[in-house]
Coordinates of C-alpha atoms in Angstrom, one line a residue:
Chain V
P239 CA 83.9 136.6 71.4
P240 CA 86.8 134.7 69.8
G241 CA 87.2 130.9 70.4
G242 CA 83.8 129.6 69.5
G243 CA 80.6 130.5 71.3
S244 CA 81.5 129.8 75.0
G245 CA 81.1 133.4 75.8
T246 CA 81.8 134.3 79.4
Y247 CA 81.1 130.7 80.7
D248 CA 84.6 129.4 80.2
L249 CA 86.6 131.6 82.4
S250 CA 86.5 129.4 85.5
A251 CA 85.8 125.9 86.6
S252 CA 83.2 127.1 89.0
T253 CA 80.9 128.2 86.2
F254 CA 78.4 126.1 84.2
S255 CA 77.4 127.1 80.7
P256 CA 73.7 127.4 79.9
D257 CA 73.8 124.0 78.3
G258 CA 75.3 122.4 81.3
R259 CA 79.0 122.1 80.5
V260 CA 82.0 123.1 82.4
F261 CA 84.2 124.5 79.7
Q262 CA 87.4 124.5 81.7
V263 CA 87.3 120.8 82.1
E264 CA 86.6 120.4 78.4
Y265 CA 89.6 122.6 77.6
A266 CA 91.7 120.5 79.9
M267 CA 90.7 117.4 77.9
K268 CA 91.8 119.3 74.8
A269 CA 95.3 119.6 76.3
V270 CA 95.4 115.9 76.6
E271 CA 94.3 115.5 73.0
N272 CA 97.2 117.6 71.8
S273 CA 99.7 115.2 73.5
S274 CA 101.1 112.2 71.9
T275 CA 99.4 108.8 72.4
A276 CA 99.7 106.5 75.3
I277 CA 98.0 103.1 75.5
G278 CA 97.5 100.4 78.1
I279 CA 96.2 96.9 77.6
R280 CA 95.3 94.2 80.1
C281 CA 95.8 90.6 79.2
K282 CA 95.3 87.4 81.1
D283 CA 98.5 87.6 83.1
G284 CA 99.4 91.2 83.3
V285 CA 99.2 94.8 81.9
V286 CA 101.4 96.4 79.2
F287 CA 101.8 100.2 78.6
G288 CA 103.1 101.8 75.4
V289 CA 103.8 105.5 75.0
E290 CA 104.7 107.3 71.8
K291 CA 107.2 109.8 73.2
L292 CA 107.8 112.5 70.7
I293 CA 111.3 113.8 70.6
L294 CA 111.3 117.6 70.3
S295 CA 115.0 118.1 70.2
K296 CA 118.0 115.9 69.2
L297 CA 119.8 117.4 72.3
Y298 CA 117.6 115.4 74.7
E299 CA 119.3 112.5 76.5
Q300 CA 117.8 109.2 75.5
G301 CA 115.2 108.1 78.0
S302 CA 114.6 111.6 79.3
N303 CA 111.1 113.0 79.9
K304 CA 109.7 109.7 80.9
R305 CA 105.9 109.3 80.5
I306 CA 105.6 106.1 82.4
F307 CA 105.9 106.3 86.2
N308 CA 106.1 103.8 89.0
V309 CA 103.5 104.4 91.6
D310 CA 104.1 101.4 93.8
R311 CA 106.0 98.2 93.3
H312 CA 103.0 96.6 91.7
V313 CA 101.4 99.7 90.1
G314 CA 102.5 101.7 86.9
M315 CA 101.1 104.9 85.4
A316 CA 101.3 106.0 81.8
V317 CA 100.3 109.6 81.1
A318 CA 99.2 112.0 78.3
G319 CA 98.8 115.8 78.5
L320 CA 100.7 118.3 80.4
L321 CA 103.7 116.4 81.8
A322 CA 104.2 118.7 84.8
D323 CA 100.6 118.1 85.9
A324 CA 101.1 114.4 85.4
R325 CA 104.3 114.3 87.5
S326 CA 102.6 116.0 90.4
L327 CA 99.7 113.5 90.2
S328 CA 102.1 110.6 90.2
E329 CA 103.4 111.9 93.5
V330 CA 99.8 112.1 94.8
A331 CA 99.2 108.5 93.7
R332 CA 102.5 107.4 95.3
E333 CA 101.5 108.9 98.6
E334 CA 98.1 107.3 98.5
A335 CA 99.6 103.9 97.8
S336 CA 102.2 104.4 100.5
N337 CA 99.7 105.6 103.2
F338 CA 97.4 102.6 102.4
R339 CA 100.2 100.2 102.9
S340 CA 101.3 101.9 106.1
N341 CA 97.7 101.9 107.5
Y342 CA 96.4 98.5 106.4
G343 CA 99.5 96.4 105.8
H344 CA 99.0 95.3 102.2
N345 CA 99.1 96.4 98.6
I346 CA 96.6 99.0 97.6
P347 CA 93.9 97.6 95.3
L348 CA 94.0 99.4 92.0
K349 CA 90.3 100.2 92.0
Y350 CA 90.6 102.0 95.3
L351 CA 93.8 103.9 94.2
S352 CA 92.3 105.1 91.0
E353 CA 89.2 106.3 92.8
R354 CA 91.3 108.2 95.4
V355 CA 93.4 109.9 92.7
A356 CA 90.3 110.6 90.6
M357 CA 88.7 112.2 93.6
Y358 CA 91.8 114.4 93.9
V359 CA 91.7 115.4 90.2
H360 CA 87.9 116.1 90.5
A361 CA 88.5 118.5 93.4
Y362 CA 90.4 120.7 91.1
T363 CA 87.4 121.0 88.8
L364 CA 85.2 122.6 91.5
Y365 CA 86.9 126.0 92.2
S366 CA 87.7 129.1 90.3
A367 CA 91.0 129.6 92.2
V368 CA 92.6 126.6 90.6
R369 CA 92.7 125.1 87.2
P370 CA 91.9 121.5 86.4
F371 CA 94.8 119.1 85.7
G372 CA 95.6 119.0 82.0
C373 CA 96.4 115.3 81.9
S374 CA 94.8 111.9 81.6
F375 CA 96.6 108.8 82.9
I376 CA 96.3 105.0 82.8
L377 CA 97.0 103.0 85.9
G378 CA 97.9 99.3 85.7
S379 CA 98.7 96.8 88.3
Y380 CA 99.2 93.1 88.9
D381 CA 98.3 91.4 92.1
Q382 CA 98.3 87.7 93.2
D383 CA 94.7 87.9 94.2
D384 CA 93.0 90.5 92.0
G385 CA 95.1 89.6 88.9
P386 CA 95.8 92.3 86.3
Q387 CA 93.9 95.5 86.6
L388 CA 93.7 98.6 84.3
Y389 CA 92.0 101.9 85.1
M390 CA 92.0 105.3 83.4
V391 CA 91.5 108.7 85.0
D392 CA 90.7 111.8 82.9
P393 CA 90.7 115.6 83.8
S394 CA 87.1 115.5 84.9
G395 CA 88.0 113.3 87.8
I396 CA 86.2 110.2 86.5
S397 CA 87.8 106.7 86.6
F398 CA 86.8 103.5 84.8
G399 CA 88.2 100.0 84.5
Y400 CA 89.3 98.8 81.1
W401 CA 90.7 95.8 79.2
G402 CA 92.3 98.3 76.8
C403 CA 92.4 102.1 76.5
A404 CA 94.2 104.9 74.7
I405 CA 94.7 108.6 75.5
G406 CA 96.2 111.4 73.5
K407 CA 96.1 112.6 69.9
A408 CA 95.7 109.2 68.1
K409 CA 93.4 107.6 70.7
Q410 CA 90.6 106.9 68.2
A411 CA 93.0 105.1 65.8
A412 CA 94.6 103.3 68.7
K413 CA 91.3 102.2 70.1
T414 CA 90.3 100.7 66.8
E415 CA 93.5 98.7 66.7
I416 CA 93.1 97.6 70.3
E417 CA 89.6 96.4 69.7
K418 CA 91.0 94.0 67.1
L419 CA 93.0 92.2 69.8
Q420 CA 91.8 89.2 71.8
M421 CA 93.6 90.4 74.9
K422 CA 91.9 88.2 77.4
D423 CA 93.7 85.2 75.8
M424 CA 97.1 86.7 75.3
T425 CA 100.1 86.7 77.6
C426 CA 102.3 89.7 78.3
R427 CA 105.0 88.5 76.0
E428 CA 102.7 88.4 73.1
L429 CA 101.0 91.6 74.0
V430 CA 104.3 93.6 74.2
K431 CA 104.7 93.1 70.5
E432 CA 101.2 94.1 69.7
V433 CA 101.4 97.3 71.8
A434 CA 104.6 98.3 70.0
K435 CA 102.9 97.7 66.7
I436 CA 99.9 99.8 67.6
I437 CA 102.1 102.7 68.6
Y438 CA 104.0 102.5 65.4
I439 CA 100.7 102.3 63.4
V440 CA 99.1 105.4 65.0
H441 CA 102.3 107.5 64.9
D442 CA 102.0 110.2 62.3
E443 CA 105.3 110.4 60.5
V444 CA 104.4 113.5 58.5
K445 CA 103.4 115.7 61.4
D446 CA 105.5 114.3 64.2
K447 CA 108.8 113.1 63.0
A448 CA 111.0 111.4 65.5
F449 CA 109.7 109.5 68.5
E450 CA 110.9 107.1 71.2
L451 CA 108.8 104.1 72.2
E452 CA 108.4 103.7 75.9
L453 CA 107.2 100.3 76.9
S454 CA 106.5 98.9 80.4
W455 CA 104.8 96.0 81.9
V456 CA 103.6 94.4 85.1
G457 CA 102.4 90.8 85.5
E458 CA 103.4 87.3 86.2
V459 CA 106.3 87.7 83.8
T460 CA 107.8 90.3 86.1
N461 CA 106.6 88.7 89.3
G462 CA 104.2 91.4 90.1
K463 CA 106.8 94.2 89.7
H464 CA 106.1 97.2 87.4
E465 CA 109.2 97.9 85.3
L466 CA 110.3 99.1 81.9
V467 CA 110.4 96.3 79.4
P468 CA 114.0 95.0 79.1
K469 CA 115.9 96.3 76.2
D470 CA 116.2 93.1 74.3
I471 CA 112.5 92.4 74.4
R472 CA 111.7 96.0 73.5
V473 CA 114.1 95.9 70.5
E474 CA 112.4 92.6 69.3
A475 CA 109.0 94.2 69.7
E476 CA 110.0 97.2 67.7
K477 CA 111.4 95.0 64.9
Y478 CA 108.0 93.3 64.8
A479 CA 106.2 96.6 64.9
K480 CA 108.2 98.1 62.1
F481 CA 107.9 95.0 60.0
I482 CA 104.2 94.8 60.4
G483 CA 103.3 98.4 61.1
C484 CA 105.1 100.7 58.8
D485 CA 107.9 101.2 56.3
G486 CA 110.8 103.5 55.7
R487 CA 112.3 103.5 59.2
T488 CA 115.9 103.4 60.1
E489 CA 117.2 101.0 62.7
D490 CA 117.1 103.2 65.7
G491 CA 113.5 104.3 65.1
Y492 CA 114.2 107.8 63.9
T493 CA 112.9 108.8 60.5
T494 CA 115.3 110.4 58.1
L495 CA 113.9 113.2 56.0
Chain N
P422 CA 99.6 102.0 132.8
T423 CA 100.4 103.0 136.3
L424 CA 99.9 100.1 138.7
Y425 CA 99.8 102.5 141.6
S426 CA 96.6 104.2 140.7
A427 CA 93.9 104.6 143.3
N428 CA 91.1 103.0 141.4
W429 CA 91.5 99.3 140.7
M430 CA 91.3 98.5 137.1
Q431 CA 89.2 95.7 135.9
F432 CA 91.3 93.0 134.3
I433 CA 90.5 90.2 131.9
T434 CA 93.8 88.5 132.6
T435 CA 92.7 85.3 131.2
T436 CA 93.3 82.4 129.0
I437 CA 92.6 83.1 125.3
M438 CA 93.6 81.1 122.3
A439 CA 93.1 80.7 118.6
V440 CA 93.9 77.9 116.1
E441 CA 93.9 77.8 112.3
Y442 CA 92.5 74.9 110.4
D443 CA 92.0 74.3 106.7
G444 CA 89.0 76.5 106.0
G445 CA 88.8 78.7 109.1
V446 CA 89.8 79.3 112.7
V447 CA 88.7 78.2 116.1
I448 CA 88.9 80.7 118.9
G449 CA 88.3 80.3 122.6
A450 CA 88.4 82.1 125.9
D451 CA 87.5 81.7 129.5
S452 CA 84.9 84.0 131.1
R453 CA 86.4 85.6 134.2
T454 CA 86.9 89.4 134.8
T455 CA 88.5 90.4 138.1
T456 CA 88.9 93.6 140.1
G457 CA 91.6 92.5 142.5
A458 CA 90.4 89.2 144.0
Y459 CA 86.7 89.9 143.3
I460 CA 85.3 88.4 140.2
A461 CA 83.4 91.3 138.7
N462 CA 82.0 89.2 135.8
R463 CA 82.0 85.4 135.8
V464 CA 80.3 85.1 132.4
T465 CA 82.4 87.6 130.4
D466 CA 82.4 87.4 126.6
K467 CA 86.0 88.0 125.6
L468 CA 85.5 87.0 122.0
T469 CA 84.6 90.2 120.3
P470 CA 83.4 90.5 116.7
I471 CA 85.3 93.1 114.7
H472 CA 83.7 92.3 111.3
D473 CA 81.5 89.6 109.8
R474 CA 84.3 87.0 109.7
I475 CA 86.9 88.6 112.0
F476 CA 87.1 88.3 115.8
C477 CA 89.5 89.3 118.5
C478 CA 90.3 87.6 121.8
R479 CA 90.9 90.2 124.5
S480 CA 93.2 89.9 127.5
G481 CA 94.7 92.5 129.8
S482 CA 92.8 95.6 130.8
A483 CA 89.1 95.3 130.1
A484 CA 88.6 99.0 129.4
D485 CA 91.7 99.2 127.2
T486 CA 90.8 96.2 125.1
Q487 CA 87.2 97.3 124.7
A488 CA 88.3 100.8 123.6
I489 CA 90.8 99.5 121.1
A490 CA 88.3 97.0 119.7
D491 CA 85.7 99.8 119.2
V492 CA 88.3 101.9 117.4
V493 CA 89.3 99.0 115.1
T494 CA 85.7 98.0 114.4
Y495 CA 85.1 101.6 113.2
Q496 CA 88.2 101.8 111.1
L497 CA 87.7 98.4 109.6
G498 CA 84.1 99.0 108.8
F499 CA 84.9 102.3 107.1
H500 CA 87.7 100.7 105.1
S501 CA 85.5 97.8 104.0
I502 CA 82.8 100.1 102.7
E503 CA 85.4 102.1 100.8
L504 CA 86.9 99.0 99.3
D505 CA 83.5 97.6 98.6
E506 CA 84.7 94.1 99.7
A507 CA 85.1 92.1 102.9
P508 CA 88.2 93.2 104.8
L509 CA 91.3 91.0 105.2
V510 CA 92.2 89.5 108.6
Q511 CA 95.7 90.9 108.0
T512 CA 94.2 94.4 107.7
A513 CA 92.4 94.1 111.0
A514 CA 95.5 92.8 112.7
N515 CA 97.5 95.7 111.4
L516 CA 94.9 98.1 112.7
F517 CA 95.2 96.6 116.1
K518 CA 98.9 96.7 116.0
A519 CA 98.8 100.4 115.0
S520 CA 96.8 101.3 118.1
C521 CA 98.6 99.0 120.5
Y522 CA 102.1 100.1 119.4
R523 CA 101.4 103.8 119.2
Y524 CA 99.9 103.9 122.7
R525 CA 102.0 101.2 124.2
E526 CA 103.0 103.2 127.3
E527 CA 99.4 103.9 128.2
L528 CA 97.8 100.6 127.3
M529 CA 97.8 97.1 128.7
A530 CA 96.3 94.9 126.0
G531 CA 97.2 91.5 124.8
I532 CA 95.0 90.7 121.7
I533 CA 94.7 87.7 119.4
V534 CA 93.0 88.6 116.0
A535 CA 91.6 85.7 114.2
G536 CA 89.2 85.2 111.3
W537 CA 88.6 84.1 107.7
D538 CA 89.0 85.9 104.5
K539 CA 88.8 84.7 100.9
R540 CA 92.4 85.6 100.1
R541 CA 94.2 83.4 102.7
G542 CA 91.5 81.5 104.4
G543 CA 91.7 81.1 108.2
Q544 CA 94.4 83.2 109.9
V545 CA 95.6 83.9 113.5
Y546 CA 97.6 87.0 114.3
T547 CA 98.8 87.8 117.8
V548 CA 99.4 91.3 119.1
P549 CA 100.8 91.0 122.6
V550 CA 101.5 93.9 125.0
G551 CA 104.0 96.3 123.4
G552 CA 102.3 96.1 120.0
M553 CA 104.2 93.6 118.0
L554 CA 102.4 91.7 115.2
V555 CA 103.1 88.1 114.1
R556 CA 101.0 85.5 112.3
Q557 CA 101.0 82.0 114.0
P558 CA 99.0 78.9 113.2
V559 CA 98.3 78.6 116.9
S560 CA 98.4 81.3 119.6
V561 CA 97.7 81.4 123.3
G562 CA 97.5 84.4 125.5
G563 CA 96.6 85.8 128.9
S564 CA 97.9 84.8 132.3
G565 CA 96.6 81.3 132.0
S566 CA 98.4 80.6 128.8
T567 CA 101.7 79.8 130.7
Y568 CA 100.1 76.6 132.0
I569 CA 99.2 75.3 128.6
Y570 CA 102.3 75.8 126.4
G571 CA 103.3 72.3 127.1
Y572 CA 99.9 71.0 126.3
M573 CA 99.8 72.9 123.0
D574 CA 103.3 71.9 122.0
S575 CA 102.5 68.2 122.4
N576 CA 98.9 68.1 121.2
Y577 CA 98.8 70.6 118.3
K578 CA 99.5 69.1 114.9
P579 CA 99.1 70.9 111.5
N580 CA 96.1 70.2 109.3
M581 CA 93.7 69.3 112.0
T582 CA 89.9 69.3 111.3
K583 CA 87.5 71.8 112.8
D584 CA 86.3 69.3 115.4
Q585 CA 89.8 68.3 116.5
C586 CA 90.5 72.0 116.9
L587 CA 87.4 72.5 119.0
R588 CA 88.4 69.6 121.3
L589 CA 92.0 70.9 121.5
V590 CA 90.9 74.4 122.5
S591 CA 88.3 73.4 125.0
G592 CA 90.7 70.9 126.6
A593 CA 93.5 73.5 126.8
L594 CA 91.2 76.2 128.2
S595 CA 89.8 74.0 130.9
L596 CA 93.3 73.0 131.9
A597 CA 94.4 76.6 132.2
M598 CA 91.2 77.5 134.1
E599 CA 91.9 74.7 136.5
R600 CA 95.4 76.1 137.4
D601 CA 95.2 79.8 136.8
G602 CA 93.4 81.8 139.5
S603 CA 92.6 84.6 137.1
S604 CA 90.9 82.3 134.7
G605 CA 87.6 80.4 135.2
G606 CA 83.9 80.3 134.6
V607 CA 82.7 78.9 131.3
V608 CA 84.5 78.2 128.0
R609 CA 83.4 80.3 125.1
L610 CA 84.2 78.9 121.7
A611 CA 83.7 80.2 118.2
A612 CA 84.5 78.6 114.8
I613 CA 84.8 81.1 111.9
S614 CA 84.8 80.0 108.3
E615 CA 83.5 81.0 104.9
T616 CA 80.0 80.0 105.8
G617 CA 79.8 82.0 109.0
V618 CA 80.5 82.1 112.8
D619 CA 79.4 79.2 115.0
R620 CA 79.5 80.1 118.7
Q621 CA 79.3 77.7 121.7
V622 CA 79.4 77.8 125.4
I623 CA 80.7 75.0 127.5
L624 CA 79.5 75.2 131.1
G625 CA 81.5 74.3 134.2
N626 CA 80.1 70.9 134.7
Q627 CA 80.5 69.9 131.0
L628 CA 84.1 70.9 130.8
P629 CA 86.7 68.2 130.1
K630 CA 88.1 67.0 133.4
W631 CA 91.8 66.8 133.9
S632 CA 91.9 65.6 137.5
T633 CA 89.9 62.9 139.3
A634 CA 89.4 65.2 142.3

């Protein structure tokens, strides 16, 4: 059968293959790998997200098709994969965070939130009537007591805590760059420039042409509120990224061919 | 709750109180439960553990407060396991508030939630009848509390030590027990801190005396 040896074991998520794999989940992860890169890094006083948002048409309004969401005041979410799936999961995460606050009277701890959303994602890998979510996402938060936290959830419904992680097509290259950083000793302001630099480094100019850099942060610098990095800081970070990261760019970040 | 019901409810209209100090809280209560004029239990324990370092002081209907405390103990225990860490006093207080407010028409419960957690140390939250929630450094409740507001206002000072708090609480409670017919028996005290819960009972003849009679 076409499509490489999975035979009849890949038609539904409720079927294991003879070698113990659930192909539908693996295919969902491939959908993430086709998407452009998103990275999240935790430093000593906050978390910074960077997303390489590919621009598929010059007709798009600037800033449309956001890939970074606000889940709660202190929690942000950067996604890769099918954007529609990611949007619906961001709503799930928002409800979880809101219900927690309503029931218990304080901010939801990120570990708990990521486990709850991961459980939800996992549920969609159990049945043939539904398909798994085709997106991975990185959750980040900053809290007075727990400090900065970073968790990643993938389509299999598993969640882990990280100091730095990357999802999407250039995740390997991005991980290599992230590993070079001493993030535990950096502040958010320093990290913003490095995150921008990494996105510029891993961006493939030949295949992917124009992109918009989406940057957000949450930490002491924002008083615990997750928000997009202010324009002036973003512009400065992009200047640093272009200077260090790559050549041949025009001022507004679009390549000219 | 209907006060015209045929069966007399058992009440723990009482005197209860809680005081914050640096590093924990001291809570105290009298030990009288009444059914009308009859003292159904003269050695009641109104200081109920909700979790390892969180207690509640119960006043109002004995049955209502026991039922609410059982519900909150379950909810908080579940929440703590899910979170994999000790629960916050604020969380326990919010859970009490949720029950007391939602069922405010059917309940008669005045509860003081007090305990220690690693985020904010010793805390006292009061949830009076009606289901409001407010944090206070010192809180008194129950029918006997009216007699000791003046005592509290003049004798409480911030940043007291644990022993000063114990003396303050036992003094205040014995005053209230002296004056309030619905309060009496022994004084039960508990000091909650990071290291644990230290419970005491002060028997009638050992109570501080406020009159020479």
